[in-house]
Amino acid sequence: MILLWLILIPLIGGLLSLPAGHWRDRAPGWVALAALAVDAVLVLTQFADTGAAPQTAWLAQIDWAWIPRFGIRFHLALDGLSLLLIALTVFLGFAAVLCSWTEIRERQGFFHFNLLWTLAGVIGVFLALDLFLFFFFWEVMLIPMYLLIGIWGHENRAYAAMKFFIFTQVSGLLMLIAILALVFLHYQTTRTLSFDYFELLEADLYPGAARWIMLGFFVAFTVKLPAIPFHTWLPDAHTQAPTGGSVILAGVLLKTGAYGLLRFVVPLFPGAAQDFAPIAMALGAVSILYAAKLAFAQSDIKRLIAYTSVSHMGFVLLGVFAGNAAALQGAVMTMLAHGVSAAALFMVAGALQERLHTRDMDKMGGLWTLAPRIGAITLFFSVAALGMPGLGNFVGEFLVLLGSFRVDTAITAFAALGLILAPVYALYVIQRAFHGPASPREVRDFGLREMGVMLFLVAATAWMGLHPQSMLAYTDATVNGLTRTLAQRGT
């Protein structure tokens, strides 16, 4: 039942947030924090029950009949990969609520309702092992995020929200078509109608059919990742989203695309995935370099960080389709480390916009002397994003490059150039926003609330860099299962 409560508590918290706005100011925020605190206790309890290294692939499951006529079940399951991503979701939920504490002044109850329901949808995505249920949660997280951007976003929010909705909705419908095709082809061979993940793993598909269905899943997940050429919605969504929305979007929602590749594309279609791997790895390498180049060309700090997200998620795409243990573990570490560092950088960008009323770095400068704590935090996470050894991003990207080098040397060498471009755009932000002559103005530095959140994210990034095995141990069983599947069925 712990799995069901992980989803229900944010849903209930969201419903309670709606009337809380009429009780007193900030009450919806306190309700949201309380709901996330309960979820955090459940997550920590699961970590305590699991121990330092899971002994089995699946740590907990519930499987109930839902719509038996169509073979649809309410099937939730938790493994080490899901546990880590849910922990990331819950703790970035805290960051999103706290960074919105003073930014959101209107309709606070409805804001926290949408925020918590987005998180509930994401947790459902990480737990669902019935493909219809997975699609249901995939859609649940779409509408609240659309409303977060469209209502509380900035000057061009309507355009950004609609673009986000169109890209994700169309790709979601493509995934639904692929799911139905997979289920019907499985039914033709077994005469059993089922959306269950474990049954569909045994589906006997013709190579041509497997290739086309795999592409349907692949496009849906790479739109959410996103990867070139499906990335154009992300910079607009990030630029216009409120800070809390950007934290959830960068830290959590993008990871649902990467999770889909790991959980569904590779295991369900191992042969097709291996055939498609050179193209997917090339797309990952192009995403790394092209997005890094675009990041350097930006003057809007949020837009720059958005393009760096596209670049870093290219490493995930590269690692997933390299298909060996090192690359897959690197992809997971990159998901976790990028989730933390990108969330922190968007919190910095949101704080600067709240104080300066601009995102244009040309109108900044000299902020290091005016707000040294903001400067120090920005420098730390800029260094983390460029892959400094000893921090989590370095571990993930190094493992991805190590694993992919064994598969395709040329693509890996091309992708590694991203490690040269990353310091360029990272130091570009520091130079333009924090150095140079200071303008004659007062800039409020980070206070206790903001520094508390940031120091927690700093500690998480350092822990992943210094003790990566504490994370990798939880995904060993999942990664080993993927590599065995590719070895046995990818022929």
CSV table of C-alpha atoms in Angstrom, one decimal:
chain,number,residue,atom,x,y,z
A,1,MET,CA,0.0,0.0,0.0
A,2,ILE,CA,3.0,2.3,0.4
A,3,LEU,CA,3.1,2.7,-3.4
A,4,LEU,CA,-0.5,3.8,-3.6
A,5,TRP,CA,0.0,6.3,-0.7
A,6,LEU,CA,3.0,7.8,-2.5
A,7,ILE,CA,0.5,8.9,-5.2
A,8,LEU,CA,-2.5,9.7,-3.1
A,9,ILE,CA,-0.8,12.0,-0.6
A,10,PRO,CA,0.1,14.7,-3.2
A,11,LEU,CA,-3.3,14.3,-4.7
A,12,ILE,CA,-5.0,14.9,-1.3
A,13,GLY,CA,-2.5,17.6,-0.5
A,14,GLY,CA,-3.4,19.4,-3.7
A,15,LEU,CA,-7.1,19.2,-3.0
A,16,LEU,CA,-6.6,20.6,0.6
A,17,SER,CA,-4.4,23.4,-0.9
A,18,LEU,CA,-7.4,24.8,-2.8
A,19,PRO,CA,-9.5,26.0,0.2
A,20,ALA,CA,-6.3,26.7,2.3
A,21,GLY,CA,-5.8,29.9,0.4
A,22,HIS,CA,-9.0,31.3,2.0
A,23,TRP,CA,-7.7,30.5,5.6
A,24,ARG,CA,-4.6,32.6,5.7
A,25,ASP,CA,-1.7,33.8,3.6
A,26,ARG,CA,0.9,31.1,2.9
A,27,ALA,CA,-1.4,28.3,4.2
A,28,PRO,CA,-1.4,26.5,0.8
A,29,GLY,CA,2.4,26.4,0.9
A,30,TRP,CA,2.3,24.9,4.4
A,31,VAL,CA,-0.2,22.3,3.3
A,32,ALA,CA,2.0,21.4,0.3
A,33,LEU,CA,5.1,21.1,2.6
A,34,ALA,CA,3.1,18.8,4.9
A,35,ALA,CA,2.0,16.5,2.1
A,36,LEU,CA,5.6,16.4,0.7
A,37,ALA,CA,6.9,15.7,4.2
A,38,VAL,CA,4.6,12.6,4.6
A,39,ASP,CA,5.8,11.4,1.2
A,40,ALA,CA,9.4,12.0,2.2
A,41,VAL,CA,8.8,9.8,5.3
A,42,LEU,CA,7.4,7.0,3.1
A,43,VAL,CA,10.4,7.3,0.7
A,44,LEU,CA,12.9,7.2,3.6
A,45,THR,CA,11.1,4.3,5.1
A,46,GLN,CA,11.4,2.4,1.9
A,47,PHE,CA,15.1,3.2,1.7
A,48,ALA,CA,15.5,1.9,5.3
A,49,ASP,CA,13.6,-1.3,4.5
A,50,THR,CA,15.7,-1.9,1.4
A,51,GLY,CA,19.1,-1.4,2.9
A,52,ALA,CA,22.3,-0.1,1.3
A,53,ALA,CA,21.9,-2.5,-1.7
A,54,PRO,CA,18.6,-4.1,-2.9
A,55,GLN,CA,18.7,-7.8,-2.9
A,56,THR,CA,15.9,-8.2,-5.5
A,57,ALA,CA,15.0,-6.3,-8.6
A,58,TRP,CA,11.4,-5.4,-7.5
A,59,LEU,CA,11.1,-4.0,-4.0
A,60,ALA,CA,7.3,-3.6,-3.7
A,61,GLN,CA,4.3,-4.3,-5.9
A,62,ILE,CA,0.5,-4.0,-5.9
A,63,ASP,CA,-1.5,-5.6,-8.7
A,64,TRP,CA,-5.3,-5.2,-8.8
A,65,ALA,CA,-7.9,-5.8,-11.5
A,66,TRP,CA,-9.1,-2.5,-12.9
A,67,ILE,CA,-10.9,-2.9,-16.2
A,68,PRO,CA,-10.7,-6.8,-16.7
A,69,ARG,CA,-12.6,-6.8,-20.0
A,70,PHE,CA,-9.7,-5.0,-21.7
A,71,GLY,CA,-6.9,-6.6,-19.6
A,72,ILE,CA,-6.2,-3.3,-17.8
A,73,ARG,CA,-4.9,-3.6,-14.3
A,74,PHE,CA,-3.9,-1.2,-11.5
A,75,HIS,CA,-0.3,-2.5,-11.4
A,76,LEU,CA,2.3,-0.4,-9.5
A,77,ALA,CA,5.8,-1.7,-8.8
A,78,LEU,CA,9.0,-0.2,-7.3
A,79,ASP,CA,12.6,-1.0,-8.1
A,80,GLY,CA,15.8,0.8,-7.3
A,81,LEU,CA,15.6,3.1,-10.3
A,82,SER,CA,12.0,4.1,-9.5
A,83,LEU,CA,12.9,4.6,-5.8
A,84,LEU,CA,15.8,7.0,-6.7
A,85,LEU,CA,13.7,9.0,-9.1
A,86,ILE,CA,10.7,9.3,-6.7
A,87,ALA,CA,13.1,10.5,-4.0
A,88,LEU,CA,14.4,13.1,-6.5
A,89,THR,CA,10.8,14.1,-7.2
A,90,VAL,CA,9.7,14.5,-3.6
A,91,PHE,CA,12.8,16.5,-2.5
A,92,LEU,CA,12.7,18.8,-5.6
A,93,GLY,CA,9.0,19.2,-4.7
A,94,PHE,CA,10.2,20.8,-1.4
A,95,ALA,CA,12.5,23.1,-3.4
A,96,ALA,CA,9.7,24.1,-5.8
A,97,VAL,CA,7.4,25.1,-3.0
A,98,LEU,CA,10.0,26.9,-1.0
A,99,CYS,CA,11.4,28.9,-4.0
A,100,SER,CA,7.8,30.0,-4.8
A,101,TRP,CA,7.2,31.2,-1.2
A,102,THR,CA,7.4,34.9,-2.1
A,103,GLU,CA,7.2,34.8,-5.9
A,104,ILE,CA,3.6,33.5,-6.0
A,105,ARG,CA,1.2,36.0,-4.6
A,106,GLU,CA,-2.1,35.3,-6.4
A,107,ARG,CA,-4.2,32.2,-6.4
A,108,GLN,CA,-1.7,30.4,-4.1
A,109,GLY,CA,-4.1,27.5,-3.4
A,110,PHE,CA,-4.6,26.7,-7.1
A,111,PHE,CA,-0.9,27.1,-7.7
A,112,HIS,CA,0.0,24.5,-5.1
A,113,PHE,CA,-2.8,22.3,-6.3
A,114,ASN,CA,-1.3,22.1,-9.7
A,115,LEU,CA,2.2,21.7,-8.4
A,116,LEU,CA,1.2,18.7,-6.2
A,117,TRP,CA,-0.9,17.1,-8.9
A,118,THR,CA,2.0,17.3,-11.3
A,119,LEU,CA,4.2,15.6,-8.8
A,120,ALA,CA,1.6,12.9,-8.2
A,121,GLY,CA,1.4,12.2,-12.0
A,122,VAL,CA,5.2,12.0,-12.1
A,123,ILE,CA,5.3,9.5,-9.2
A,124,GLY,CA,2.6,7.5,-10.9
A,125,VAL,CA,4.7,7.4,-14.1
A,126,PHE,CA,7.7,6.0,-12.2
A,127,LEU,CA,5.5,3.3,-10.6
A,128,ALA,CA,3.1,2.2,-13.3
A,129,LEU,CA,3.7,-1.2,-14.9
A,130,ASP,CA,0.4,-1.4,-16.8
A,131,LEU,CA,0.9,0.5,-20.0
A,132,PHE,CA,-2.6,2.0,-19.9
A,133,LEU,CA,-2.1,3.1,-16.4
A,134,PHE,CA,1.3,4.5,-17.4
A,135,PHE,CA,-0.3,6.5,-20.1
A,136,PHE,CA,-3.0,7.7,-17.7
A,137,PHE,CA,-0.4,9.1,-15.3
A,138,TRP,CA,1.6,10.5,-18.3
A,139,GLU,CA,-1.5,12.6,-19.1
A,140,VAL,CA,-2.2,13.5,-15.4
A,141,MET,CA,1.1,15.4,-15.2
A,142,LEU,CA,0.5,17.4,-18.4
A,143,ILE,CA,-2.5,19.6,-17.6
A,144,PRO,CA,-1.3,20.9,-14.3
A,145,MET,CA,2.1,21.9,-15.8
A,146,TYR,CA,0.3,23.6,-18.6
A,147,LEU,CA,-1.7,25.6,-16.1
A,148,LEU,CA,1.4,26.5,-14.0
A,149,ILE,CA,3.0,28.0,-17.1
A,150,GLY,CA,-0.1,29.5,-18.5
A,151,ILE,CA,-1.4,31.2,-15.3
A,152,TRP,CA,1.7,32.1,-13.3
A,153,GLY,CA,4.2,32.4,-16.1
A,154,HIS,CA,5.8,35.6,-17.4
A,155,GLU,CA,5.1,37.9,-20.3
A,156,ASN,CA,4.7,35.4,-23.1
A,157,ARG,CA,3.2,32.6,-21.0
A,158,ALA,CA,0.2,31.8,-23.2
A,159,TYR,CA,2.4,31.0,-26.3
A,160,ALA,CA,4.9,28.9,-24.2
A,161,ALA,CA,2.1,27.0,-22.4
A,162,MET,CA,0.3,26.2,-25.7
A,163,LYS,CA,3.6,25.1,-27.3
A,164,PHE,CA,4.3,22.8,-24.4
A,165,PHE,CA,0.8,21.4,-24.5
A,166,ILE,CA,0.9,20.7,-28.3
A,167,PHE,CA,4.3,19.0,-28.3
A,168,THR,CA,3.6,16.8,-25.3
A,169,GLN,CA,0.0,16.0,-26.2
A,170,VAL,CA,0.8,15.0,-29.8
A,171,SER,CA,3.7,12.9,-28.7
A,172,GLY,CA,1.5,11.3,-25.9
A,173,LEU,CA,-1.1,10.4,-28.5
A,174,LEU,CA,1.7,8.8,-30.6
A,175,MET,CA,2.7,6.8,-27.6
A,176,LEU,CA,-0.9,5.7,-27.1
A,177,ILE,CA,-1.1,4.5,-30.7
A,178,ALA,CA,2.2,2.5,-30.1
A,179,ILE,CA,0.8,1.0,-26.9
A,180,LEU,CA,-2.4,-0.1,-28.6
A,181,ALA,CA,-0.5,-1.6,-31.6
A,182,LEU,CA,1.8,-3.5,-29.2
A,183,VAL,CA,-1.2,-4.8,-27.2
A,184,PHE,CA,-3.2,-5.9,-30.3
A,185,LEU,CA,-0.2,-7.6,-31.9
A,186,HIS,CA,0.4,-9.5,-28.6
A,187,TYR,CA,-3.3,-10.4,-28.6
A,188,GLN,CA,-3.1,-11.9,-32.1
A,189,THR,CA,-0.4,-14.3,-31.1
A,190,THR,CA,-1.5,-15.2,-27.6
A,191,ARG,CA,-5.3,-14.5,-27.7
A,192,THR,CA,-4.8,-12.7,-24.3
A,193,LEU,CA,-5.7,-9.0,-24.1
A,194,SER,CA,-3.3,-7.4,-21.6
A,195,PHE,CA,-1.6,-4.1,-21.0
A,196,ASP,CA,0.7,-5.6,-18.3
A,197,TYR,CA,4.4,-4.8,-18.7
A,198,PHE,CA,5.6,-8.3,-17.8
A,199,GLU,CA,3.3,-10.0,-20.2
A,200,LEU,CA,4.2,-7.6,-23.0
A,201,LEU,CA,7.9,-8.3,-22.4
A,202,GLU,CA,7.2,-11.7,-23.9
A,203,ALA,CA,5.4,-10.4,-27.0
A,204,ASP,CA,6.7,-12.1,-30.1
A,205,LEU,CA,6.8,-9.3,-32.7
A,206,TYR,CA,7.9,-9.3,-36.3
A,207,PRO,CA,11.1,-7.2,-36.7
A,208,GLY,CA,9.3,-4.6,-38.9
A,209,ALA,CA,6.4,-4.2,-36.5
A,210,ALA,CA,8.7,-3.9,-33.5
A,211,ARG,CA,10.7,-1.2,-35.3
A,212,TRP,CA,7.7,1.0,-36.0
A,213,ILE,CA,6.2,0.5,-32.5
A,214,MET,CA,9.5,1.2,-30.9
A,215,LEU,CA,9.8,4.5,-32.9
A,216,GLY,CA,6.4,5.5,-31.5
A,217,PHE,CA,7.6,5.1,-28.0
A,218,PHE,CA,11.0,6.7,-28.8
A,219,VAL,CA,9.6,9.9,-30.3
A,220,ALA,CA,7.2,10.3,-27.4
A,221,PHE,CA,10.0,9.9,-24.8
A,222,THR,CA,12.6,12.0,-26.7
A,223,VAL,CA,10.1,14.9,-27.0
A,224,LYS,CA,9.8,14.9,-23.2
A,225,LEU,CA,13.6,14.3,-22.8
A,226,PRO,CA,14.0,16.4,-25.0
A,227,ALA,CA,16.5,15.7,-27.8
A,228,ILE,CA,17.2,17.4,-31.1
A,229,PRO,CA,15.0,18.0,-33.2
A,230,PHE,CA,12.1,17.7,-30.7
A,231,HIS,CA,13.5,20.3,-28.3
A,232,THR,CA,12.1,23.6,-29.4
A,233,TRP,CA,9.3,23.7,-26.8
A,234,LEU,CA,11.6,23.5,-23.8
A,235,PRO,CA,13.4,26.9,-24.0
A,236,ASP,CA,10.1,28.7,-24.3
A,237,ALA,CA,8.5,26.7,-21.5
A,238,HIS,CA,11.4,27.3,-19.1
A,239,THR,CA,11.8,31.0,-19.9
A,240,GLN,CA,8.1,31.7,-19.2
A,241,ALA,CA,7.4,29.3,-16.4
A,242,PRO,CA,7.4,30.5,-12.8
A,243,THR,CA,10.5,29.4,-10.8
A,244,GLY,CA,8.7,26.4,-9.1
A,245,GLY,CA,7.4,25.3,-12.5
A,246,SER,CA,11.0,25.4,-14.0
A,247,VAL,CA,12.4,23.4,-11.0
A,248,ILE,CA,9.8,20.6,-11.6
A,249,LEU,CA,10.1,20.8,-15.3
A,250,ALA,CA,13.9,20.6,-15.4
A,251,GLY,CA,14.5,18.4,-12.3
A,252,VAL,CA,11.7,15.9,-12.8
A,253,LEU,CA,9.5,16.1,-15.9
A,254,LEU,CA,12.4,15.7,-18.3
A,255,LYS,CA,13.5,12.6,-16.4
A,256,THR,CA,10.2,10.9,-17.3
A,257,GLY,CA,11.3,10.8,-20.9
A,258,ALA,CA,14.6,9.2,-19.9
A,259,TYR,CA,12.8,6.8,-17.6
A,260,GLY,CA,10.6,5.8,-20.5
A,261,LEU,CA,13.5,4.9,-22.7
A,262,LEU,CA,15.1,2.8,-19.9
A,263,ARG,CA,11.9,1.1,-18.7
A,264,PHE,CA,10.0,0.5,-22.0
A,265,VAL,CA,11.9,1.2,-25.2
A,266,VAL,CA,15.0,-1.0,-24.5
A,267,PRO,CA,13.3,-3.9,-22.6
A,268,LEU,CA,10.2,-4.2,-24.9
A,269,PHE,CA,12.1,-3.9,-28.2
A,270,PRO,CA,15.7,-5.0,-27.6
A,271,GLY,CA,16.4,-6.0,-31.2
A,272,ALA,CA,14.8,-2.9,-32.7
A,273,ALA,CA,16.6,-0.7,-30.1
A,274,GLN,CA,19.9,-2.2,-31.0
A,275,ASP,CA,19.3,-1.7,-34.7
A,276,PHE,CA,18.3,1.9,-34.0
A,277,ALA,CA,21.2,2.6,-31.5
A,278,PRO,CA,23.6,4.3,-34.0
A,279,ILE,CA,20.9,6.8,-35.0
A,280,ALA,CA,19.9,7.4,-31.4
A,281,MET,CA,23.5,7.8,-30.2
A,282,ALA,CA,24.1,10.2,-33.0
A,283,LEU,CA,21.1,12.3,-32.0
A,284,GLY,CA,22.4,12.3,-28.4
A,285,ALA,CA,25.8,13.6,-29.6
A,286,VAL,CA,24.2,16.2,-31.8
A,287,SER,CA,22.0,17.3,-28.9
A,288,ILE,CA,25.0,17.7,-26.6
A,289,LEU,CA,27.0,20.0,-29.0
A,290,TYR,CA,24.2,21.9,-30.8
A,291,ALA,CA,22.4,22.8,-27.6
A,292,ALA,CA,25.7,23.8,-26.0
A,293,LYS,CA,26.3,26.2,-28.9
A,294,LEU,CA,22.8,27.6,-28.6
A,295,ALA,CA,23.3,28.1,-24.9
A,296,PHE,CA,26.3,30.2,-25.5
A,297,ALA,CA,24.3,32.5,-27.8
A,298,GLN,CA,21.7,33.4,-25.2
A,299,SER,CA,21.5,36.6,-23.2
A,300,ASP,CA,18.4,35.4,-21.3
A,301,ILE,CA,19.7,33.5,-18.3
A,302,LYS,CA,16.7,31.1,-18.1
A,303,ARG,CA,16.9,30.4,-21.8
A,304,LEU,CA,20.6,29.7,-21.5
A,305,ILE,CA,20.0,27.2,-18.6
A,306,ALA,CA,17.2,25.6,-20.7
A,307,TYR,CA,19.5,24.9,-23.6
A,308,THR,CA,22.1,23.4,-21.2
A,309,SER,CA,19.4,21.0,-20.0
A,310,VAL,CA,19.0,19.8,-23.6
A,311,SER,CA,22.7,19.4,-23.9
A,312,HIS,CA,23.1,17.4,-20.7
A,313,MET,CA,20.1,15.1,-21.5
A,314,GLY,CA,21.9,14.3,-24.7
A,315,PHE,CA,24.3,12.3,-22.5
A,316,VAL,CA,21.4,10.3,-21.2
A,317,LEU,CA,20.2,9.4,-24.7
A,318,LEU,CA,23.8,8.4,-25.6
A,319,GLY,CA,24.1,6.2,-22.6
A,320,VAL,CA,20.8,4.5,-22.9
A,321,PHE,CA,21.4,3.3,-26.4
A,322,ALA,CA,25.1,2.4,-25.8
A,323,GLY,CA,23.4,-0.4,-23.9
A,324,ASN,CA,26.2,-1.6,-21.6
A,325,ALA,CA,26.3,-1.5,-17.8
A,326,ALA,CA,28.7,1.5,-17.5
A,327,ALA,CA,26.7,3.6,-20.0
A,328,LEU,CA,23.4,2.8,-18.5
A,329,GLN,CA,24.6,3.5,-14.9
A,330,GLY,CA,26.0,6.8,-16.3
A,331,ALA,CA,22.7,7.7,-17.8
A,332,VAL,CA,20.9,7.2,-14.4
A,333,MET,CA,23.6,9.2,-12.6
A,334,THR,CA,23.3,12.0,-15.1
A,335,MET,CA,19.5,12.0,-14.7
A,336,LEU,CA,19.9,12.4,-10.9
A,337,ALA,CA,22.8,14.9,-10.9
A,338,HIS,CA,21.3,17.0,-13.6
A,339,GLY,CA,17.9,17.1,-11.8
A,340,VAL,CA,19.6,18.6,-8.8
A,341,SER,CA,22.0,21.0,-10.5
A,342,ALA,CA,19.4,22.3,-13.1
A,343,ALA,CA,16.8,22.8,-10.4
A,344,ALA,CA,19.4,24.9,-8.4
A,345,LEU,CA,20.3,27.0,-11.4
A,346,PHE,CA,16.7,27.7,-12.2
A,347,MET,CA,16.1,28.7,-8.6
A,348,VAL,CA,19.1,31.2,-9.0
A,349,ALA,CA,17.6,32.5,-12.2
A,350,GLY,CA,14.2,32.9,-10.6
A,351,ALA,CA,15.7,34.7,-7.6
A,352,LEU,CA,17.6,37.1,-9.9
A,353,GLN,CA,14.4,37.8,-11.9
A,354,GLU,CA,12.4,38.4,-8.7
A,355,ARG,CA,15.0,40.9,-7.4
A,356,LEU,CA,16.1,42.6,-10.7
A,357,HIS,CA,12.9,42.2,-12.7
A,358,THR,CA,14.9,41.1,-15.7
A,359,ARG,CA,16.4,37.9,-17.1
A,360,ASP,CA,18.8,39.7,-19.5
A,361,MET,CA,22.4,39.2,-18.4
A,362,ASP,CA,23.4,42.3,-20.3
A,363,LYS,CA,21.5,44.3,-17.6
A,364,MET,CA,23.2,42.5,-14.7
A,365,GLY,CA,26.9,42.6,-13.9
A,366,GLY,CA,28.7,43.1,-10.6
A,367,LEU,CA,26.3,40.9,-8.6
A,368,TRP,CA,29.1,39.1,-6.8
A,369,THR,CA,29.8,42.2,-4.6
A,370,LEU,CA,26.1,42.9,-4.2
A,371,ALA,CA,24.9,39.4,-3.5
A,372,PRO,CA,27.9,37.2,-2.7
A,373,ARG,CA,25.8,34.2,-1.5
A,374,ILE,CA,23.9,34.1,-4.8
A,375,GLY,CA,27.2,34.4,-6.6
A,376,ALA,CA,28.8,31.5,-4.6
A,377,ILE,CA,25.8,29.2,-5.2
A,378,THR,CA,25.7,30.0,-8.9
A,379,LEU,CA,29.5,29.4,-9.2
A,380,PHE,CA,29.2,26.0,-7.5
A,381,PHE,CA,26.3,24.7,-9.7
A,382,SER,CA,27.9,26.2,-12.8
A,383,VAL,CA,31.0,24.2,-12.0
A,384,ALA,CA,28.9,21.1,-11.3
A,385,ALA,CA,27.1,21.5,-14.7
A,386,LEU,CA,30.4,21.6,-16.6
A,387,GLY,CA,31.5,18.3,-15.1
A,388,MET,CA,33.9,19.1,-12.3
A,389,PRO,CA,35.4,15.9,-10.8
A,390,GLY,CA,34.1,15.2,-7.3
A,391,LEU,CA,30.5,16.3,-8.2
A,392,GLY,CA,27.7,14.1,-9.4
A,393,ASN,CA,27.5,15.4,-13.0
A,394,PHE,CA,31.1,14.3,-13.7
A,395,VAL,CA,30.4,10.7,-12.5
A,396,GLY,CA,27.4,10.4,-14.8
A,397,GLU,CA,29.0,11.9,-17.9
A,398,PHE,CA,32.2,10.0,-17.4
A,399,LEU,CA,30.4,6.7,-17.2
A,400,VAL,CA,28.3,7.5,-20.3
A,401,LEU,CA,31.4,8.3,-22.3
A,402,LEU,CA,33.3,5.3,-20.9
A,403,GLY,CA,30.5,2.9,-21.9
A,404,SER,CA,29.6,4.5,-25.3
A,405,PHE,CA,33.3,4.5,-26.3
A,406,ARG,CA,33.2,0.7,-26.3
A,407,VAL,CA,30.3,0.8,-28.7
A,408,ASP,CA,31.1,3.7,-31.1
A,409,THR,CA,34.4,5.5,-30.8
A,410,ALA,CA,33.6,8.2,-33.4
A,411,ILE,CA,30.2,9.3,-31.9
A,412,THR,CA,31.7,9.2,-28.4
A,413,ALA,CA,34.7,11.4,-29.5
A,414,PHE,CA,32.2,13.8,-31.1
A,415,ALA,CA,30.0,13.9,-27.9
A,416,ALA,CA,33.1,14.5,-25.7
A,417,LEU,CA,33.5,17.9,-27.3
A,418,GLY,CA,30.6,18.9,-25.2
A,419,LEU,CA,32.9,18.8,-22.2
A,420,ILE,CA,34.9,21.6,-23.8
A,421,LEU,CA,31.8,23.7,-24.6
A,422,ALA,CA,30.2,23.3,-21.1
A,423,PRO,CA,32.9,25.4,-19.4
A,424,VAL,CA,32.4,28.1,-22.0
A,425,TYR,CA,28.7,28.7,-21.3
A,426,ALA,CA,29.1,28.1,-17.6
A,427,LEU,CA,31.8,30.7,-17.2
A,428,TYR,CA,29.9,33.0,-19.6
A,429,VAL,CA,27.1,33.2,-17.0
A,430,ILE,CA,29.5,34.0,-14.2
A,431,GLN,CA,31.4,36.6,-16.2
A,432,ARG,CA,28.3,38.5,-17.5
A,433,ALA,CA,26.1,38.3,-14.5
A,434,PHE,CA,28.4,38.4,-11.5
A,435,HIS,CA,31.6,40.2,-12.6
A,436,GLY,CA,32.2,43.6,-14.2
A,437,PRO,CA,31.2,47.0,-12.7
A,438,ALA,CA,28.4,46.9,-10.2
A,439,SER,CA,25.4,49.1,-10.9
A,440,PRO,CA,24.3,51.5,-8.2
A,441,ARG,CA,21.4,49.4,-6.8
A,442,GLU,CA,20.6,47.2,-3.8
A,443,VAL,CA,20.2,43.5,-4.4
A,444,ARG,CA,18.8,41.3,-1.7
A,445,ASP,CA,21.0,38.3,-1.1
A,446,PHE,CA,19.8,34.8,-0.4
A,447,GLY,CA,18.1,34.6,3.0
A,448,LEU,CA,17.8,31.7,5.4
A,449,ARG,CA,15.0,29.9,3.5
A,450,GLU,CA,16.8,30.1,0.2
A,451,MET,CA,20.2,29.2,1.5
A,452,GLY,CA,18.8,26.2,3.4
A,453,VAL,CA,17.4,24.8,0.2
A,454,MET,CA,20.5,25.5,-1.8
A,455,LEU,CA,22.8,24.0,0.8
A,456,PHE,CA,20.8,20.8,0.7
A,457,LEU,CA,21.2,20.7,-3.1
A,458,VAL,CA,24.9,21.4,-2.7
A,459,ALA,CA,25.2,18.5,-0.3
A,460,ALA,CA,23.3,16.2,-2.6
A,461,THR,CA,25.5,17.1,-5.6
A,462,ALA,CA,28.7,16.6,-3.6
A,463,TRP,CA,27.4,13.3,-2.2
A,464,MET,CA,26.6,11.9,-5.6
A,465,GLY,CA,30.1,12.9,-6.8
A,466,LEU,CA,32.0,11.5,-3.7
A,467,HIS,CA,29.9,8.4,-3.0
A,468,PRO,CA,28.3,7.4,-6.3
A,469,GLN,CA,28.2,3.8,-5.3
A,470,SER,CA,25.5,4.6,-2.8
A,471,MET,CA,23.3,5.5,-5.8
A,472,LEU,CA,24.6,2.9,-8.3
A,473,ALA,CA,23.9,0.0,-5.9
A,474,TYR,CA,20.2,0.7,-6.1
A,475,THR,CA,20.2,0.5,-9.9
A,476,ASP,CA,22.5,-2.5,-10.3
A,477,ALA,CA,19.6,-5.0,-10.6
A,478,THR,CA,17.7,-2.9,-13.2
A,479,VAL,CA,20.8,-2.2,-15.3
A,480,ASN,CA,21.9,-5.9,-15.1
A,481,GLY,CA,18.5,-6.9,-16.3
A,482,LEU,CA,18.6,-4.5,-19.2
A,483,THR,CA,22.1,-5.8,-20.3
A,484,ARG,CA,20.9,-9.4,-20.0
A,485,THR,CA,17.8,-8.6,-22.1
A,486,LEU,CA,19.9,-7.0,-24.8
A,487,ALA,CA,22.4,-9.9,-24.8
A,488,GLN,CA,19.7,-12.6,-25.0
A,489,ARG,CA,17.0,-11.1,-27.2
A,490,GLY,CA,18.8,-8.5,-29.2
A,491,THR,CA,20.0,-10.9,-31.8
